[in-house]
CSV table of N, CA, C and O in Angstrom, one decimal:
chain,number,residue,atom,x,y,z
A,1,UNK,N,151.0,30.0,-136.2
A,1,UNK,CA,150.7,29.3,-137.4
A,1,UNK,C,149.3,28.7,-137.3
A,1,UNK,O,149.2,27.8,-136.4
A,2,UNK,N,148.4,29.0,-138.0
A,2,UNK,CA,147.3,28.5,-138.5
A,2,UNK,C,147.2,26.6,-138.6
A,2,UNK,O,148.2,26.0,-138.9
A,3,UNK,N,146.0,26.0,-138.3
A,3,UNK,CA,146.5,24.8,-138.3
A,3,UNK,C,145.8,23.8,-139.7
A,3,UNK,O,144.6,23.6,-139.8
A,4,UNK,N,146.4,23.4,-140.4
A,4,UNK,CA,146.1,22.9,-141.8
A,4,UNK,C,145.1,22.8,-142.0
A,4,UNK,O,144.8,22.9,-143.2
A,5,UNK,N,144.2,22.4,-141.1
A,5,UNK,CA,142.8,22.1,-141.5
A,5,UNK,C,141.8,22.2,-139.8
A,5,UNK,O,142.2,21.7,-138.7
A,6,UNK,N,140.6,23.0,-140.2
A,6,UNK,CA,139.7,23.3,-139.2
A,6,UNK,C,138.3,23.0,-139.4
A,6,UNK,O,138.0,23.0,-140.6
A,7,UNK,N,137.5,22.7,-138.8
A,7,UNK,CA,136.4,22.6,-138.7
A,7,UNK,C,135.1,23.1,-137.7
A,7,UNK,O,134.8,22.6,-136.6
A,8,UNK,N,134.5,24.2,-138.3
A,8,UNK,CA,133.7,25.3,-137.5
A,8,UNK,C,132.1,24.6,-137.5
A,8,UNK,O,131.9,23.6,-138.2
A,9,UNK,N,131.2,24.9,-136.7
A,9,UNK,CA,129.7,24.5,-136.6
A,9,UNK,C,128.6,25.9,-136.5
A,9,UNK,O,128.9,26.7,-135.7
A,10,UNK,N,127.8,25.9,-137.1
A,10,UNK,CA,126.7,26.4,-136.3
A,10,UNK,C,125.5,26.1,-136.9
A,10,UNK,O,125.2,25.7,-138.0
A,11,UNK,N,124.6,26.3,-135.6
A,11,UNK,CA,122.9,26.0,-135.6
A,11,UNK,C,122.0,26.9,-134.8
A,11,UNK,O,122.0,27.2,-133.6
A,12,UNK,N,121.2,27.1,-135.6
A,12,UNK,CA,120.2,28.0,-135.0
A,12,UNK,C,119.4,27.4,-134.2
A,12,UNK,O,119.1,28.1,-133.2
A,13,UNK,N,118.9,26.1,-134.4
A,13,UNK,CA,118.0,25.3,-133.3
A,13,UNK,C,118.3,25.5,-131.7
A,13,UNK,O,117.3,25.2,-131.2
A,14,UNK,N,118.9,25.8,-131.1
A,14,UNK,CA,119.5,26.5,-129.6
A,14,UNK,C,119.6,27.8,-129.6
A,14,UNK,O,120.1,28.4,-128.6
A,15,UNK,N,119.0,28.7,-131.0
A,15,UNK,CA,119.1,30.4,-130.6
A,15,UNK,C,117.4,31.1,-130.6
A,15,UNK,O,116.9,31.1,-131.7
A,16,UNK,N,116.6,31.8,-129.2
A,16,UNK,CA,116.2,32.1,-129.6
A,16,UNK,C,115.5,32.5,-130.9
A,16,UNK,O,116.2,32.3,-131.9
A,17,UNK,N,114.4,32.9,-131.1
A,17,UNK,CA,113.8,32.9,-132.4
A,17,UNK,C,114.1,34.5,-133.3
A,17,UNK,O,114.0,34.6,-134.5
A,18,UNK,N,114.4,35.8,-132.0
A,18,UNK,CA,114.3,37.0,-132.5
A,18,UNK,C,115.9,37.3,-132.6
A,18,UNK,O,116.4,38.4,-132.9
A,19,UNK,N,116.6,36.0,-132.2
A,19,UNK,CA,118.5,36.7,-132.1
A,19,UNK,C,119.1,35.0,-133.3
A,19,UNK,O,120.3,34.7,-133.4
A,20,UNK,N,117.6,34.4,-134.1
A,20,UNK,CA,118.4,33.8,-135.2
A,20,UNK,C,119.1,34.4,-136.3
A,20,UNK,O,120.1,33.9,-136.7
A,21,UNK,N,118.6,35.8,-136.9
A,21,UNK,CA,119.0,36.3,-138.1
A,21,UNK,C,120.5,36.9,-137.6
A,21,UNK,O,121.5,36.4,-138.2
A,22,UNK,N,120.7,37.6,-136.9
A,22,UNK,CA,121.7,38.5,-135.9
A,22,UNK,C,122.8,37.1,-136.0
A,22,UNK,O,123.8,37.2,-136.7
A,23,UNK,N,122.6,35.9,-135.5
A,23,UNK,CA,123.6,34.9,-135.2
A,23,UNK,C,124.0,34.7,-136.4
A,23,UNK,O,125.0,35.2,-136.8
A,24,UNK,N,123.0,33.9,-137.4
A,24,UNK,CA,123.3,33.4,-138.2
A,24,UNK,C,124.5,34.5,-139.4
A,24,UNK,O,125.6,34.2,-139.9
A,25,UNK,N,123.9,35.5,-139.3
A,25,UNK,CA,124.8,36.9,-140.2
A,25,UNK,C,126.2,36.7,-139.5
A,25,UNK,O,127.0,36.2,-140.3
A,26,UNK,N,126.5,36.8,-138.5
A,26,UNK,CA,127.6,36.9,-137.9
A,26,UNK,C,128.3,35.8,-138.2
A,26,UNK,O,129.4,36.0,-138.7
A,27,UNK,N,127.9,34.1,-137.8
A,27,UNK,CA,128.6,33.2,-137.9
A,27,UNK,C,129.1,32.9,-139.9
A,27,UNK,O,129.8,32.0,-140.3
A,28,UNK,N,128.7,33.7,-140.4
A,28,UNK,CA,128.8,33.7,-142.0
A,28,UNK,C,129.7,35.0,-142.4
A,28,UNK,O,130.5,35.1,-143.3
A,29,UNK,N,129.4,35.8,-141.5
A,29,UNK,CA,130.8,36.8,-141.4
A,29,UNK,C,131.9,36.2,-141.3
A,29,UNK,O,132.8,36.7,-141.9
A,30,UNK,N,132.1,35.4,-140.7
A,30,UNK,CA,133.3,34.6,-139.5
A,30,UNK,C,133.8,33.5,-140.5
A,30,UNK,O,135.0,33.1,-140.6
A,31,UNK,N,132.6,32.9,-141.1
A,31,UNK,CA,133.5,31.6,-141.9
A,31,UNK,C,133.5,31.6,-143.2
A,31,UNK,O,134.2,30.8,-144.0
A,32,UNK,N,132.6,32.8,-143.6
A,32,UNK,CA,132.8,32.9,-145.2
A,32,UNK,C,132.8,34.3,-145.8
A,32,UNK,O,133.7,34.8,-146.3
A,33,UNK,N,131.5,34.8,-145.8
A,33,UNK,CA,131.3,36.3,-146.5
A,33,UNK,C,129.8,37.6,-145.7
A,33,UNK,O,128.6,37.6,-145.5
A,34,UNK,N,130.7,38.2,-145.5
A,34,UNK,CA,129.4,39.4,-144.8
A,34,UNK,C,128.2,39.5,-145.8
A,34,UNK,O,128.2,40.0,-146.9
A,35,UNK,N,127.2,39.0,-145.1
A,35,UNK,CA,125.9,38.8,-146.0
A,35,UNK,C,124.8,39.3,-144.7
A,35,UNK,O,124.9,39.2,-143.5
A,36,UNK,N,123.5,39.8,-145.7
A,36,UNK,CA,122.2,40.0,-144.9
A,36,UNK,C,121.3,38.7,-145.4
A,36,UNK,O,121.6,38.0,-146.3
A,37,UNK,N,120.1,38.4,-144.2
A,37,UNK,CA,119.7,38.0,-144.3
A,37,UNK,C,118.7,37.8,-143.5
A,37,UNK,O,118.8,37.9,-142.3
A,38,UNK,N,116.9,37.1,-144.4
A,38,UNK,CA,115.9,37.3,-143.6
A,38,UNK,C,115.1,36.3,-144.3
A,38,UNK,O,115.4,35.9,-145.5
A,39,UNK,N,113.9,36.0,-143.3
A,39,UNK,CA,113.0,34.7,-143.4
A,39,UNK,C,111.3,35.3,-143.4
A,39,UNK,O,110.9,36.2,-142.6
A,40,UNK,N,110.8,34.9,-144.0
A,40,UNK,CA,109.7,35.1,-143.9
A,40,UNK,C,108.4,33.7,-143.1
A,40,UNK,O,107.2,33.5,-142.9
A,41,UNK,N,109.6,33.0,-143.0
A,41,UNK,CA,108.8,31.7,-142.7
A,41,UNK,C,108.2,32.2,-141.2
A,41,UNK,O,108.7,33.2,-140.6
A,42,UNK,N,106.8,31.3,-140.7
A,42,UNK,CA,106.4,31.6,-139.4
A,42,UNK,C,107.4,31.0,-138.5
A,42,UNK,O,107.6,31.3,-137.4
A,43,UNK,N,107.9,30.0,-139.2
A,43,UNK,CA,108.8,29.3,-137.7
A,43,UNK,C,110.1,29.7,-137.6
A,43,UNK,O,111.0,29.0,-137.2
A,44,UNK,N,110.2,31.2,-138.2
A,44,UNK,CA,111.8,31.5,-138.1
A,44,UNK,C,113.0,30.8,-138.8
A,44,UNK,O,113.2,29.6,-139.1
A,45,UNK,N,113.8,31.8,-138.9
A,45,UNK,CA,115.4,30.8,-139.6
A,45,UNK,C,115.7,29.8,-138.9
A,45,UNK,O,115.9,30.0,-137.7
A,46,UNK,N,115.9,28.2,-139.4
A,46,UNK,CA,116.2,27.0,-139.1
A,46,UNK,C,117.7,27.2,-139.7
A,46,UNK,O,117.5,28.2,-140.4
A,47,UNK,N,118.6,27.0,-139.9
A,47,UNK,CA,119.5,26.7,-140.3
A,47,UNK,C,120.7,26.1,-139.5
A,47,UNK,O,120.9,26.1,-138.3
A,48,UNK,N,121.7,25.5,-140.8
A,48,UNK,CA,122.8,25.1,-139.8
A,48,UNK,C,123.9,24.6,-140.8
A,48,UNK,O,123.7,24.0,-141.9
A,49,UNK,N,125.3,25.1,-140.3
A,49,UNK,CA,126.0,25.1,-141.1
A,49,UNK,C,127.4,24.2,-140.9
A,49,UNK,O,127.5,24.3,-139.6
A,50,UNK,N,128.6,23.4,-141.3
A,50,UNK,CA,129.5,22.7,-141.1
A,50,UNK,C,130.3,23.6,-142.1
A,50,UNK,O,129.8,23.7,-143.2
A,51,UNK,N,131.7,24.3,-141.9
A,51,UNK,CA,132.1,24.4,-142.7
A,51,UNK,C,134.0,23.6,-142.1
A,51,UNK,O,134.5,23.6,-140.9
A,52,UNK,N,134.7,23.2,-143.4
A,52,UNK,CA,135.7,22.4,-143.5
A,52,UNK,C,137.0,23.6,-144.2
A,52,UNK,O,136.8,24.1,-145.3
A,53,UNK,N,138.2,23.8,-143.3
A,53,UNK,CA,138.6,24.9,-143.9
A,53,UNK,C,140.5,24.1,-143.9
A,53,UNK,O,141.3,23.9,-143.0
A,54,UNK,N,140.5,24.0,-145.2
A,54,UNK,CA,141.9,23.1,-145.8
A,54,UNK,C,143.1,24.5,-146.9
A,54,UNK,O,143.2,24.7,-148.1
A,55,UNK,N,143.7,25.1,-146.1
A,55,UNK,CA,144.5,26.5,-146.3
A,55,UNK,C,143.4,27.2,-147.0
A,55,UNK,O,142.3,27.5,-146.5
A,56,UNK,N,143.9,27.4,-148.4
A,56,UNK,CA,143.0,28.6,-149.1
A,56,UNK,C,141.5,27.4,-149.5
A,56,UNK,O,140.8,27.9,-150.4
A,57,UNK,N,141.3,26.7,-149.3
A,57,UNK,CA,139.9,26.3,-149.8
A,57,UNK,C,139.2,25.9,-148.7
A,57,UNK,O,139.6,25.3,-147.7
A,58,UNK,N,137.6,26.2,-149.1
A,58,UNK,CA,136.7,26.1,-147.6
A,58,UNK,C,135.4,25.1,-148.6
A,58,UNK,O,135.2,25.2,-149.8
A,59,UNK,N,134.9,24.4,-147.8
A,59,UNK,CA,133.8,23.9,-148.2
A,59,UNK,C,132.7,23.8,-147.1
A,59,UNK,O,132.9,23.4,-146.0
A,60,UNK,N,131.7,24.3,-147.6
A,60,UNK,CA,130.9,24.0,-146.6
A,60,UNK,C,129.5,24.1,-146.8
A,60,UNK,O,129.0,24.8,-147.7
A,61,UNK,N,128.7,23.1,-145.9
A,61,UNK,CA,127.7,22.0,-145.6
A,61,UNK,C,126.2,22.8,-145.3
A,61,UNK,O,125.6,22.4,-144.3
A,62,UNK,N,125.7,23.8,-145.9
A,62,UNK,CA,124.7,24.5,-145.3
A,62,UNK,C,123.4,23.9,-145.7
A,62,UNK,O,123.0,23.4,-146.8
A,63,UNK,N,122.8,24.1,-144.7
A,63,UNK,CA,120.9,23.1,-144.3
A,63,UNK,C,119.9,24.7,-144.1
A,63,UNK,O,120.1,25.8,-143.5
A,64,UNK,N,118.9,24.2,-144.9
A,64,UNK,CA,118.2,25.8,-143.9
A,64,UNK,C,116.6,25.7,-144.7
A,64,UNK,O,116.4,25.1,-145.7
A,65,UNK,N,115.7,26.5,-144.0
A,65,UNK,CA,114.4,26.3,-144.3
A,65,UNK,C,114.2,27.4,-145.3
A,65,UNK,O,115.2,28.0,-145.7
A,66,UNK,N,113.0,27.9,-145.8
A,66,UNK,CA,112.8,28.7,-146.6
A,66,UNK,C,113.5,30.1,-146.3
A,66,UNK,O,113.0,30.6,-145.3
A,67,UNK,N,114.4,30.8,-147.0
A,67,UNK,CA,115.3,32.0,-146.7
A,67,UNK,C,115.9,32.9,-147.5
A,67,UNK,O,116.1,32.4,-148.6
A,68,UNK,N,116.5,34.1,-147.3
A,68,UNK,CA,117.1,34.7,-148.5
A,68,UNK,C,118.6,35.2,-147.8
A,68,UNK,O,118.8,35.4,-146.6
A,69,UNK,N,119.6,35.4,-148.7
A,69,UNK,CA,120.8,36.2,-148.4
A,69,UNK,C,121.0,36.7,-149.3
A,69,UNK,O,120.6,36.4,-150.4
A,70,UNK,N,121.9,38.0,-148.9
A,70,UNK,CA,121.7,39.1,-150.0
A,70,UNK,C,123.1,39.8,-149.4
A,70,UNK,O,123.6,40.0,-148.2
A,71,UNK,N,123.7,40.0,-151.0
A,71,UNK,CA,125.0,40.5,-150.5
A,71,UNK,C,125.6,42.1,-151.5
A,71,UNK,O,126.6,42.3,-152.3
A,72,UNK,N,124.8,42.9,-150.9
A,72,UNK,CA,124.4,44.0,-151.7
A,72,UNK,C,126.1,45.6,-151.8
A,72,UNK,O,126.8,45.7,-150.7
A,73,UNK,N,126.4,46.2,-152.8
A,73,UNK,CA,127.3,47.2,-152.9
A,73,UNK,C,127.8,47.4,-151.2
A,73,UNK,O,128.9,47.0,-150.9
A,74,UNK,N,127.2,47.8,-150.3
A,74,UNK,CA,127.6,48.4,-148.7
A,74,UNK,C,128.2,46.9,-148.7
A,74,UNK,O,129.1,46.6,-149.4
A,75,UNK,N,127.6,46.1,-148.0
A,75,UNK,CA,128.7,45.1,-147.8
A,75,UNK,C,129.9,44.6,-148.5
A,75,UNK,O,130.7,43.9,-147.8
A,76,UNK,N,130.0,44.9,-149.9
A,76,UNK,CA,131.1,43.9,-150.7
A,76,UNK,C,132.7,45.1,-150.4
A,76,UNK,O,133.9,44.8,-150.4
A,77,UNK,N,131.7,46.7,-150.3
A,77,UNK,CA,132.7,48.2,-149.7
A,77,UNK,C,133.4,47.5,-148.6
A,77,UNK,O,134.7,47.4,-148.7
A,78,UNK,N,132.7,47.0,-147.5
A,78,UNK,CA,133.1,46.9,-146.2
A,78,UNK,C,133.8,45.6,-145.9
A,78,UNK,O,134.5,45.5,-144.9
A,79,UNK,N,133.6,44.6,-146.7
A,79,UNK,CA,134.2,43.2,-146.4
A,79,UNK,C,134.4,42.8,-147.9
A,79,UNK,O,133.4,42.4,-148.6
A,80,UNK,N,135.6,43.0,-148.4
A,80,UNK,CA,136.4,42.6,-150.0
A,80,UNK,C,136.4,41.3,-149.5
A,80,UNK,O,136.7,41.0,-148.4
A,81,UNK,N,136.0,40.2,-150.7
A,81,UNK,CA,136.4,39.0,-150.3
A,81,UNK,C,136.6,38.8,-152.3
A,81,UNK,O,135.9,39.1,-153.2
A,82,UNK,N,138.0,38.3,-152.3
A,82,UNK,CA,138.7,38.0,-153.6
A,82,UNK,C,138.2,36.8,-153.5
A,82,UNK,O,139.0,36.0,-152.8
A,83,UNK,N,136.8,36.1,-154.1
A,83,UNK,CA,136.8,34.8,-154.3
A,83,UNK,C,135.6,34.2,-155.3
A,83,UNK,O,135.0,35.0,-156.0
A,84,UNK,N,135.4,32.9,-155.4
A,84,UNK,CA,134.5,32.7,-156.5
A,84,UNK,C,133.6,31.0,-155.3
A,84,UNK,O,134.2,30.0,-154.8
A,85,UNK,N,132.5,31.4,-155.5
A,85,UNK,CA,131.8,30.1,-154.6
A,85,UNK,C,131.0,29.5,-155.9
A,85,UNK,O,130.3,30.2,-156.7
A,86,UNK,N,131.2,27.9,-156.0
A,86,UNK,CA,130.3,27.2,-156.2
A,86,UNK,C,129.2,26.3,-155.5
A,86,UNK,O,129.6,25.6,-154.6
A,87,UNK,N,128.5,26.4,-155.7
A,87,UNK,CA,127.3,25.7,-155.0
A,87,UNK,C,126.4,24.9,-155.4
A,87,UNK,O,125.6,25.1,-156.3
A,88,UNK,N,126.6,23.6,-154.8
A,88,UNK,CA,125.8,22.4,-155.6
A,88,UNK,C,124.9,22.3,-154.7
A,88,UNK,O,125.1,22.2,-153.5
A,89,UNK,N,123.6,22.4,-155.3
A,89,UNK,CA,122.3,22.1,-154.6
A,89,UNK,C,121.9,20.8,-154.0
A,89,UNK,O,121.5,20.2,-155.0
A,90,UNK,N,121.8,20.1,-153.0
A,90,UNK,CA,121.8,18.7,-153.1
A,90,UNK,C,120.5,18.4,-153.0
A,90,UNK,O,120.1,17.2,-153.3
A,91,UNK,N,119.6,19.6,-152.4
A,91,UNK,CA,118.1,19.4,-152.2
A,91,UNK,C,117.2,20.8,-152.3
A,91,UNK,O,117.5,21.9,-151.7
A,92,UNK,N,116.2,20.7,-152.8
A,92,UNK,CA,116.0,21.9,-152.2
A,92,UNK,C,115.4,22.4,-154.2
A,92,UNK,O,115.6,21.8,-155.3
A,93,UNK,N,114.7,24.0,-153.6
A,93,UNK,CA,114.8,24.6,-155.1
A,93,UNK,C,115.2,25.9,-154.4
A,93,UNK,O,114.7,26.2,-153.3
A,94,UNK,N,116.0,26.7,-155.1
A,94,UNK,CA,116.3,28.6,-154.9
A,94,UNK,C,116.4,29.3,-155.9
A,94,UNK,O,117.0,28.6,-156.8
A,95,UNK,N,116.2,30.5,-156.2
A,95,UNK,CA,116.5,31.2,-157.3
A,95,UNK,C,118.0,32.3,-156.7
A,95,UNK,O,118.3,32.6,-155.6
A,96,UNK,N,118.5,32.6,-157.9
A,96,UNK,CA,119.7,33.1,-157.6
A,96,UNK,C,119.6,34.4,-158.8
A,96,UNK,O,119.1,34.4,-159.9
A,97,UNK,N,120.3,35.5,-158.2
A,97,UNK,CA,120.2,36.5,-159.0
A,97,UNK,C,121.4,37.6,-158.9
A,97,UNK,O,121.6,38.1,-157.8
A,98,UNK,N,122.2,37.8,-160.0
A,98,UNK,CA,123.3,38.6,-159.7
A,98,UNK,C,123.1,39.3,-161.4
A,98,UNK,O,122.3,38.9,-162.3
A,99,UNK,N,123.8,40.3,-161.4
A,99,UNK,CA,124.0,41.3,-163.0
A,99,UNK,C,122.9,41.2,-164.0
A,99,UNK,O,122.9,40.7,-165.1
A,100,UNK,N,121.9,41.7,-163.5
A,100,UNK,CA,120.3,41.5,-164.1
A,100,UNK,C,119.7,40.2,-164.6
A,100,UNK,O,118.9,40.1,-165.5
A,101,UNK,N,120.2,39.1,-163.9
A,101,UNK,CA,120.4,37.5,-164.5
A,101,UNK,C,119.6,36.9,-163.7
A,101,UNK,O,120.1,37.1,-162.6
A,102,UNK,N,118.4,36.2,-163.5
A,102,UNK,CA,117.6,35.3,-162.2
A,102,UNK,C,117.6,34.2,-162.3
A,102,UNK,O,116.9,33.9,-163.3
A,103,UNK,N,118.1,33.2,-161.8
A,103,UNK,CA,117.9,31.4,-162.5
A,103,UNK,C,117.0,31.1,-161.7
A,103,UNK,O,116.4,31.9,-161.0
A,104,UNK,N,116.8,29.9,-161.6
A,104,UNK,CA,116.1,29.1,-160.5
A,104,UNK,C,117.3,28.1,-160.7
A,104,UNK,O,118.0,28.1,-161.8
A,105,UNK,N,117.4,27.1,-159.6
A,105,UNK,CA,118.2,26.6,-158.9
A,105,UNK,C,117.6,25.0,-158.2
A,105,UNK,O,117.2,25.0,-157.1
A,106,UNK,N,117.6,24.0,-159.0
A,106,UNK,CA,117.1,22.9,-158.2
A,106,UNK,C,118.1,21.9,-158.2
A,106,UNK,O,119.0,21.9,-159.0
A,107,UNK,N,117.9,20.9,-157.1
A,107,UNK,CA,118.3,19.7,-156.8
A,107,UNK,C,119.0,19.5,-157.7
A,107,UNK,O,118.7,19.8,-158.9
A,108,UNK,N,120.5,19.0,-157.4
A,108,UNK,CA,121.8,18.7,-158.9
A,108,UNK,C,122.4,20.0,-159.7
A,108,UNK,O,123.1,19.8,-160.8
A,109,UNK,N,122.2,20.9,-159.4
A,109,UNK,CA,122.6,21.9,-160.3
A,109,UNK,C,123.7,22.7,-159.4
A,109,UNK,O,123.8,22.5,-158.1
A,110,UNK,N,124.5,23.7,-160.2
A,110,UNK,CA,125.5,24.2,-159.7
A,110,UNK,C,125.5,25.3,-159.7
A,110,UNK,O,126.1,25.6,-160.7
A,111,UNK,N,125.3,26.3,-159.1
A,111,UNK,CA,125.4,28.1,-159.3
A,111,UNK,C,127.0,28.6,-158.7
A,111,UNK,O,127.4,28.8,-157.5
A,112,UNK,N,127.8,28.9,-160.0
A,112,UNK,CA,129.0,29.7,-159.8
A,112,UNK,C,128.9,31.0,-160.0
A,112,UNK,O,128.5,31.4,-161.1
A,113,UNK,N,129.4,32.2,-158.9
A,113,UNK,CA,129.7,33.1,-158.9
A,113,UNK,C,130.7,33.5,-158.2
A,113,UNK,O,131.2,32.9,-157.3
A,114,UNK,N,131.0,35.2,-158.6
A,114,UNK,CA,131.9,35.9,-158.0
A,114,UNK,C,131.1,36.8,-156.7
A,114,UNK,O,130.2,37.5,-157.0
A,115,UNK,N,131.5,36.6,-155.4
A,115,UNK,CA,131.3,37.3,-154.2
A,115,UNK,C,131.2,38.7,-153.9
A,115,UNK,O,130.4,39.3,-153.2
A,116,UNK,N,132.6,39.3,-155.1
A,116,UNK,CA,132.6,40.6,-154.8
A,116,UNK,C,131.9,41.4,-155.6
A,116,UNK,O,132.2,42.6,-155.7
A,117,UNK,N,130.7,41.0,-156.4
A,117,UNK,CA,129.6,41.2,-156.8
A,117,UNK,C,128.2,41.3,-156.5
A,117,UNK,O,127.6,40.2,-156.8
A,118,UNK,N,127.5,42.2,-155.9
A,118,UNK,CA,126.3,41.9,-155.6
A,118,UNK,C,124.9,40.8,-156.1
A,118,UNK,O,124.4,40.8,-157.2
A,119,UNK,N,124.6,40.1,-155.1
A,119,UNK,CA,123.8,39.2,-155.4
A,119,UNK,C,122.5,39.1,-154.4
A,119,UNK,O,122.5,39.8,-153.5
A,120,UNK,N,121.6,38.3,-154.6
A,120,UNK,CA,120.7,37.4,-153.8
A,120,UNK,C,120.3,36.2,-154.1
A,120,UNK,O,120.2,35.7,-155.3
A,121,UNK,N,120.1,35.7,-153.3
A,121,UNK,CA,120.2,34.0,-153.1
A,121,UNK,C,118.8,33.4,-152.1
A,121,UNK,O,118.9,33.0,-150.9
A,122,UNK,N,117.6,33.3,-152.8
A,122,UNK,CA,116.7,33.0,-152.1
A,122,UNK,C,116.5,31.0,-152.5
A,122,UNK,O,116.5,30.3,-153.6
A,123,UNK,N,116.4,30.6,-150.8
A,123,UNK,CA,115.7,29.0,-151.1
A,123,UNK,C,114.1,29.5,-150.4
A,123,UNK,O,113.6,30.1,-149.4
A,124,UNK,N,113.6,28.9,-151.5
A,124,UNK,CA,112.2,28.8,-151.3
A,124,UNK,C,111.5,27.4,-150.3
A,124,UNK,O,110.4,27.3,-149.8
A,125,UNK,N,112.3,26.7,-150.3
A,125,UNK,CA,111.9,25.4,-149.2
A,125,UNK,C,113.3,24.9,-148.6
A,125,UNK,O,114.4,25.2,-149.1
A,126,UNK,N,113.1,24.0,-147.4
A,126,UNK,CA,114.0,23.5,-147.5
A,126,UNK,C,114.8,22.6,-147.9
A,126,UNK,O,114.6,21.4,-148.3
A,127,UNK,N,116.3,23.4,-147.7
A,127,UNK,CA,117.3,22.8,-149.0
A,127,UNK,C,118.5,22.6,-148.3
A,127,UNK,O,118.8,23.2,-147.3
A,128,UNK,N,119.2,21.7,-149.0
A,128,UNK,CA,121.0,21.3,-148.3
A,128,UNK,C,121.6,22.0,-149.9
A,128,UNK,O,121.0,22.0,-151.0
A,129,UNK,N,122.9,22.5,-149.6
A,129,UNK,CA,124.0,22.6,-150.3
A,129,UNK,C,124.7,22.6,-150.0
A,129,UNK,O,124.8,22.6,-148.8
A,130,UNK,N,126.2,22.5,-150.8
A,130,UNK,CA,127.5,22.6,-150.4
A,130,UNK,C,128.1,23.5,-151.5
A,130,UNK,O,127.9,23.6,-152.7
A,131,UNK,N,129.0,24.3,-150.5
A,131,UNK,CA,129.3,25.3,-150.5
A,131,UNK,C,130.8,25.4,-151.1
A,131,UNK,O,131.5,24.6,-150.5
A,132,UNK,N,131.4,25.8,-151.7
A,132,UNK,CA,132.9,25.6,-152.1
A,132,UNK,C,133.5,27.1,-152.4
A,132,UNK,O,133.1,27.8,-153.3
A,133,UNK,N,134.3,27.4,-151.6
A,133,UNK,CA,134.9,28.8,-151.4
A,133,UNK,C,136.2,28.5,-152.1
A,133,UNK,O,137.2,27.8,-151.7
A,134,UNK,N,136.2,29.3,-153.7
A,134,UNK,CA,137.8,29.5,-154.0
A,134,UNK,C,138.1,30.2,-153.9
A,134,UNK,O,139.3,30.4,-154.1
């Protein structure tokens, strides 16, 4: 039996610079949804993540510097995830883009979608959100 409530970490700040994208993909495999992902920043992916996991609902705490995730047809094939994330921006600006739709995305706002839809999700600086897996 599973235990009612868990609490996972990760941070890129202790992973090499050429094995951050590789980590980070994987640790987001593991606590939420198989996603790509890539930085164009010179100082590499910073990020870092808290996620809080209470039976079927997960919330979680993600920090990160300028970056994109992208959760394209091959992935959604290979990892079904029946769920819907909201995301409240708490800092930060990103644009978000799913079913020919682009927002931009700042500080206080909410972007809800469905997972098993392809998307991308770029923050253009750095930004905190929280993350809410239904």
């Amino acid at each position: 039996m599973e235990p009612a409530f868990q609490i996972t970490h990760a941070a890129t700040a202790s992973v090499p610079e050429e094995q951050r994208i590789d980590y980070w993909q994987r640790y987001n495999r593991d606590a939420l949804v198989d996603l790509k992902c890539s930085s164009l920043s010179t100082a590499g992916l910073h990020a870092e993540q808290t996620n809080y996991c209470f039976s079927n609902l997960k919330l979680a705490d993600i920090a990160g510097n300028d970056h994109v995730i992208e959760r394209d047809q091959r992935l959604i094939r290979s990892f079904h995830k029946e769920a819907v994330f909201a995301c409240l921006m708490e800092r930060g600006k990103a644009y978000f883009v799913q079913d020919g739709q682009c927002m931009t995305v700042m500080a206080g706002e909410t972007v809800i979608y469905n997972v098993d839809r392809a998307y991308l999700y770029g923050f253009l600086c750095e930004s905190r959100q929280f993350l809410l897996d239904m």
